[in-house]
Amino acid sequence: MISRTMAADLPRHVGEHVRIAGWVHRLRVLKSVSFLVVRDRSGLAQVVLTGPLDVGEETVVEVHGLVTANDRAPGGAEVTGPRITVLATSTPPPFDLYRPTVTATLPTILDNAAVALRHPRLRAPFEVSAASVAGFRAALRERGSTEIHTPKIVGSATESGASVFGVDYFGTPAFLAQSPQLFKQAMVGVFERVHEVGPVFRAEPHDTTRHLAQYTSLDAELGFVADHRDVMALLRAAVAGMVAAVAQDAPAAVALLGAALPDVPAQIPEIHFTDAQALLARHTDTDPRGEPDLAPAHERWLSAWAEREHGSEFLFVTGYPMVKRPFYTHPDPDRPESSNSFDLLFRGLELVTGGQRLHRHADYVAALERRGEDPAAHQDHLDVFARGMPPHGGFAIGLERWTARLLGLDNVRRAALFPRDRHRLHP
Amino acid sequence: MISRTMAADLPRHVGEHVRIAGWVHRLRVLKSVSFLVVRDRSGLAQVVLTGPLDVGEETVVEVHGLVTANDRAPGGAEVTGPRITVLATSTPPPFDLYRPTVTATLPTILDNAAVALRHPRLRAPFEVSAASVAGFRAALRERGSTEIHTPKIVGSATESGASVFGVDYFGTPAFLAQSPQLFKQAMVGVFERVHEVGPVFRAEPHDTTRHLAQYTSLDAELGFVADHRDVMALLRAAVAGMVAAVAQDAPAAVALLGAALPDVPAQIPEIHFTDAQALLARHTDTDPRGEPDLAPAHERWLSAWAEREHGSEFLFVTGYPMVKRPFYTHPDPDRPESSNSFDLLFRGLELVTGGQRLHRHADYVAALERRGEDPAAHQDHLDVFARGMPPHGGFAIGLERWTARLLGLDNVRRAALFPRDRHRLHP
């Protein structure tokens, strides 16, 4: 059997007999001739037929034929004199995959993911996701970080705020991990710098365009930091690596969706939480001072301000009040009510949260007691910090949220192959 | 603050004032002088003290001092005139981390993972794992494969044989995915070639040295194959990529454990299941003909045979009986009781299972009915194959098992940071 030629390579094979294979993207029957458009992972190929053919869209076909130059064909070449073999038939797709735009609703797309995602516009976000993850890992590895894999079934909940899924673990109640937080911190004691790309689980009761019950978390943790600024520098490198990888690996996907990749400044501008509040009080008709967090409208305003003032689509907001941050957050030594933590805003939205963590056992016990929590409930977490842990910090990027924001998608579900939410457990 | 110098780089800084940081690996107090050995992610540094110092092992310290040449110091340089700051204290480790060998039992190691894995011999397997995963991904990406992330919470069990963990999904019974099988097959329809590195979950009732309740699965699936041999060629490339990455990224870890990396032949030898049985009948005192599977002793014998006859530590066994393979397995068109599937044996053990899958909807329905299973119970799986799926196949490599086998570890738990099994849910 002659080896398969990809659709995009046809122009380089004019005059040769080839074998192509793919899906029936469209069949256009004219009076004396028909055009069969075959789609493979590289693009589209036009096959010219003079006889009849009865195949539905999404039928899988193999075509032997002669590559012939034709200016009006995609890429300037088409397959003529074809011999066509049907490899598998298909029921009619739920909407026309050959049309440039998608009019199907999101539920139709999600219910039919196995076929809907073949539409180039619906597939594109996942090419961007794959490139982003590769860029994330490459940036971390270059900086001496070790990739780790941690348990997703845990004996106790790490993030007190979020809701957890219960698992029956050989008759013992257990939970799905809401983050690898404890484990990545513990592994700083072994490898100093670690990263993990894996699923995290949140039993989100809310049905929003931004939340999933399972998402892919890009986690990093870094030891021997001076403070949260070392973590911010690592995050900046990771984001720059992600954007560069998308530009290199998935430019067609970005262009197809009409998105623009951001510049990542060598130094992302930053503003302290209290300065951000003062700015908002001075320039908007709200006065958020005294509030412990920023509202979405405030994040949008600050993001626009950073673009205006600093020419940056990214903005670090630092020094969030301790009261709104997890118990493992390190306070600002000079202003203990502020934290050594940050959010990274991107195009109006919080994209990443991170910061320096507590690293001394006694500080953990005190922090939990101050919050009225029982240290015994965090035994696994606390034990690690009796073992000699260096000053450290880290961050987590939600992959689906990243991709959606980068490409301007209206729903994070468009960046998840088979999203899981309160109402969706299939397919 | 001057930037941190890594222990391994000290010889390049003789005559300079530096800052190093790490863990107290050992403190040796002699009559007139003491030696403090500091461990960081790069190695060990010797610090010479003339005054007293009271720090326990695993204390986290920062040391400022002068780098001085000394032939008897590790690497030929040591830090003199030090100023030492304690960053965090530690309780005494459960065993001596500074001794070259580890005498602690496996339960002691696992109970104290956060500190035990700092021992270079216990950390080494994870450096090999990280390199292996990077090599796997690189090999797949080079061959046009797209990385995907699929749901770990599913509405129905995919692998009928294995036991599943139940999850309470917003009040609906659900399961932890035993493999990404359905999803990776479905995504062949979108991307043609896909791979995923992620956790899979098996409620293994057995407590063996080879089984975990959660492990990391390196999955790949490939469309438009002629048969299982195309899948075997991809697997060969993936394994070669993994070995090459380990050789490049983690040679010190391999050497420390006294392991030898295998050669991966350009063409891994293969033998059909029935020929393997005939060979065993002829050359061993058992006659396995008529049995539907190979016993562990048979795998060991065949592996030794391949090494003897073909000089290969790898051996493909093809054509396993359909009756022992999952319902989605493609039969051998010429011998329908045999399958187009394979196992890859490595150093006496089955390392990978894979094969060609069914790709036509009608074949799935018939296969399930032949097994007396209700096609309706596999609705999600079946729907995909009504959508036009090309001939395809794939494989899955268990990362922990791979690492353990490569390094000759006696228990797969030594290749899992925080293993989960019937008896272990903490830390």
Coordinates of N, CA, C and O in Angstrom, one line a residue, chain B residues 247-317:
Chain B
A247 N 18.2 9.1 29.4 CA 19.6 9.1 29.2 C 20.1 10.5 29.2 O 21.2 10.8 29.7
Q248 N 19.3 11.4 28.7 CA 19.8 12.8 28.6 C 19.5 13.6 29.8 O 20.4 14.4 30.3
D249 N 18.3 13.5 30.4 CA 17.9 14.3 31.6 C 18.3 13.7 32.9 O 18.3 14.5 33.9
A250 N 18.4 12.4 33.0 CA 18.5 11.9 34.4 C 19.6 10.8 34.5 O 19.4 9.8 35.1
P251 N 20.8 11.0 33.8 CA 21.8 9.9 33.9 C 22.3 9.7 35.3 O 22.6 8.6 35.7
A252 N 22.4 10.7 36.1 CA 22.9 10.6 37.5 C 22.0 9.7 38.3 O 22.4 8.9 39.1
A253 N 20.7 9.9 38.1 CA 19.7 9.1 38.9 C 19.8 7.6 38.5 O 19.7 6.7 39.3
V254 N 20.0 7.4 37.2 CA 20.1 6.0 36.7 C 21.4 5.4 37.3 O 21.4 4.2 37.8
A255 N 22.5 6.1 37.2 CA 23.7 5.6 37.7 C 23.7 5.3 39.2 O 24.2 4.3 39.7
L256 N 23.1 6.3 40.0 CA 23.0 6.1 41.4 C 22.3 4.8 41.8 O 22.6 4.2 42.8
L257 N 21.3 4.4 41.0 CA 20.5 3.2 41.3 C 21.1 2.0 40.7 O 20.6 0.9 40.8
G258 N 22.3 2.2 40.0 CA 23.0 1.0 39.4 C 22.1 0.4 38.3 O 22.3 -0.8 38.0
A259 N 21.3 1.2 37.6 CA 20.4 0.6 36.6 C 21.1 0.8 35.2 O 22.0 1.6 35.1
A260 N 20.7 0.0 34.3 CA 21.2 0.1 32.9 C 20.1 0.4 32.0 O 19.0 -0.3 32.1
L261 N 20.2 1.4 31.1 CA 19.1 1.7 30.2 C 19.2 0.7 29.0 O 20.3 0.3 28.6
P262 N 18.0 0.2 28.6 CA 18.0 -0.8 27.5 C 18.2 -0.1 26.1 O 18.0 1.1 25.9
D263 N 18.7 -0.9 25.2 CA 18.7 -0.4 23.8 C 17.3 -0.7 23.3 O 16.7 -1.8 23.6
V264 N 16.7 0.2 22.5 CA 15.4 -0.1 21.9 C 15.7 -0.4 20.4 O 16.0 0.5 19.6
P265 N 15.5 -1.6 20.0 CA 15.9 -2.0 18.6 C 15.0 -1.2 17.6 O 13.8 -0.9 18.0
A266 N 15.5 -0.9 16.5 CA 14.7 -0.2 15.4 C 13.5 -1.0 15.1 O 12.4 -0.4 14.9
Q267 N 13.6 -2.3 15.2 CA 12.5 -3.2 15.0 C 12.4 -4.1 16.2 O 13.3 -5.0 16.3
I268 N 11.5 -3.9 17.1 CA 11.4 -4.8 18.2 C 10.9 -6.1 17.8 O 9.9 -6.2 17.0
P269 N 11.5 -7.2 18.2 CA 11.1 -8.5 17.7 C 9.6 -8.8 18.2 O 9.2 -8.3 19.2
E270 N 8.9 -9.6 17.4 CA 7.6 -9.9 17.7 C 7.3 -11.4 17.5 O 7.9 -12.1 16.7
I271 N 6.4 -11.9 18.3 CA 6.0 -13.3 18.1 C 4.5 -13.4 18.3 O 3.9 -12.7 19.2
H272 N 3.8 -14.3 17.5 CA 2.4 -14.4 17.7 C 2.1 -15.3 18.9 O 2.9 -16.2 19.3
F273 N 1.0 -15.0 19.5 CA 0.6 -15.7 20.8 C 0.6 -17.2 20.6 O 1.2 -17.9 21.5
T274 N 0.1 -17.7 19.5 CA 0.1 -19.2 19.3 C 1.5 -19.7 19.1 O 1.8 -20.8 19.6
D275 N 2.4 -18.9 18.4 CA 3.8 -19.4 18.3 C 4.5 -19.3 19.6 O 5.3 -20.2 19.9
A276 N 4.1 -18.3 20.4 CA 4.7 -18.3 21.7 C 4.4 -19.5 22.6 O 5.2 -20.1 23.3
Q277 N 3.1 -19.8 22.5 CA 2.6 -21.0 23.2 C 3.4 -22.3 22.8 O 3.8 -23.1 23.6
A278 N 3.5 -22.4 21.4 CA 4.2 -23.6 20.9 C 5.6 -23.7 21.4 O 6.2 -24.7 21.7
L279 N 6.3 -22.5 21.4 CA 7.6 -22.4 21.9 C 7.7 -22.8 23.3 O 8.7 -23.5 23.7
L280 N 6.8 -22.3 24.1 CA 6.8 -22.7 25.6 C 6.6 -24.2 25.7 O 7.2 -24.8 26.6
A281 N 5.7 -24.7 24.9 CA 5.4 -26.2 25.0 C 6.6 -27.0 24.7 O 6.9 -28.0 25.3
R282 N 7.4 -26.5 23.7 CA 8.5 -27.2 23.2 C 9.7 -27.1 24.2 O 10.5 -28.1 24.4
H283 N 9.9 -25.9 24.8 CA 11.1 -25.7 25.6 C 11.0 -25.6 27.1 O 12.0 -25.4 27.8
T284 N 9.8 -25.6 27.6 CA 9.6 -25.6 29.1 C 8.8 -26.8 29.5 O 8.3 -27.6 28.6
D285 N 8.7 -27.0 30.8 CA 7.9 -28.2 31.2 C 6.4 -27.9 31.4 O 5.8 -28.7 32.1
T286 N 6.0 -26.9 30.8 CA 4.5 -26.6 30.8 C 4.0 -26.7 29.4 O 4.8 -26.5 28.4
D287 N 2.8 -26.9 29.2 CA 2.2 -26.8 27.8 C 0.9 -25.9 27.9 O -0.2 -26.3 28.3
P288 N 1.2 -24.6 27.6 CA 0.1 -23.6 27.8 C -0.9 -23.6 26.6 O -1.8 -22.8 26.7
R289 N -0.7 -24.5 25.6 CA -1.6 -24.4 24.4 C -3.0 -24.6 24.9 O -3.3 -25.5 25.6
G290 N -3.9 -23.8 24.3 CA -5.3 -23.8 24.7 C -5.7 -22.8 25.8 O -6.8 -22.4 25.9
E291 N -4.6 -22.4 26.6 CA -4.9 -21.3 27.6 C -5.1 -20.0 26.8 O -4.5 -19.8 25.8
P292 N -6.0 -19.1 27.4 CA -6.3 -17.9 26.7 C -5.3 -16.7 27.0 O -5.4 -15.6 26.4
D293 N -4.3 -17.0 27.9 CA -3.4 -15.9 28.3 C -2.1 -16.5 28.7 O -1.9 -17.7 28.8
L294 N -1.1 -15.6 28.9 CA 0.3 -16.1 29.3 C 0.4 -15.9 30.8 O -0.1 -14.9 31.4
A295 N 1.0 -16.9 31.5 CA 1.3 -16.8 32.9 C 2.5 -15.9 33.1 O 3.3 -15.8 32.1
P296 N 2.7 -15.3 34.2 CA 3.9 -14.5 34.5 C 5.2 -15.3 34.2 O 6.1 -14.7 33.6
A297 N 5.2 -16.5 34.5 CA 6.5 -17.3 34.3 C 6.7 -17.5 32.8 O 7.8 -17.5 32.3
H298 N 5.6 -17.5 32.0 CA 5.7 -17.6 30.5 C 6.3 -16.3 30.0 O 7.1 -16.3 29.1
E299 N 5.8 -15.2 30.5 CA 6.3 -13.9 30.1 C 7.8 -13.8 30.4 O 8.6 -13.3 29.5
R300 N 8.2 -14.2 31.5 CA 9.7 -14.2 31.9 C 10.5 -15.0 30.9 O 11.5 -14.6 30.4
W301 N 10.0 -16.2 30.6 CA 10.7 -17.1 29.7 C 10.8 -16.5 28.3 O 11.9 -16.5 27.7
L302 N 9.7 -16.0 27.8 CA 9.7 -15.4 26.5 C 10.6 -14.2 26.4 O 11.3 -14.0 25.4
S303 N 10.7 -13.4 27.5 CA 11.5 -12.2 27.5 C 13.0 -12.7 27.4 O 13.8 -12.1 26.7
A304 N 13.3 -13.7 28.2 CA 14.7 -14.2 28.2 C 15.0 -14.8 26.8 O 16.1 -14.6 26.3
W305 N 14.0 -15.4 26.2 CA 14.2 -16.0 24.8 C 14.5 -14.9 23.8 O 15.4 -15.0 23.0
A306 N 13.8 -13.8 23.9 CA 14.0 -12.7 23.0 C 15.4 -12.1 23.2 O 16.0 -11.7 22.2
E307 N 15.8 -12.0 24.4 CA 17.1 -11.5 24.6 C 18.2 -12.4 24.0 O 19.2 -12.0 23.4
R308 N 18.0 -13.7 24.2 CA 18.9 -14.7 23.7 C 18.9 -14.7 22.2 O 20.0 -14.7 21.6
E309 N 17.7 -14.8 21.6 CA 17.6 -15.0 20.2 C 17.8 -13.8 19.4 O 18.3 -13.8 18.3
H310 N 17.3 -12.7 19.9 CA 17.3 -11.4 19.2 C 18.1 -10.3 19.8 O 18.1 -9.2 19.3
G311 N 18.7 -10.6 21.0 CA 19.5 -9.5 21.6 C 18.6 -8.3 22.0 O 19.1 -7.2 22.0
S312 N 17.3 -8.6 22.3 CA 16.4 -7.5 22.6 C 15.8 -7.7 24.0 O 15.3 -8.7 24.3
E313 N 15.8 -6.6 24.8 CA 15.1 -6.6 26.1 C 13.6 -6.4 26.0 O 12.9 -6.4 26.9
F314 N 13.2 -6.1 24.7 CA 11.8 -5.9 24.5 C 11.3 -7.0 23.5 O 12.0 -7.5 22.7
L315 N 10.0 -7.4 23.7 CA 9.4 -8.4 22.8 C 7.9 -8.0 22.7 O 7.2 -7.8 23.7
F316 N 7.4 -8.0 21.5 CA 6.0 -7.9 21.2 C 5.4 -9.3 21.1 O 5.9 -10.1 20.4
V317 N 4.4 -9.5 21.9 CA 3.5 -10.7 21.7 C 2.2 -10.2 21.1 O 1.6 -9.3 21.6

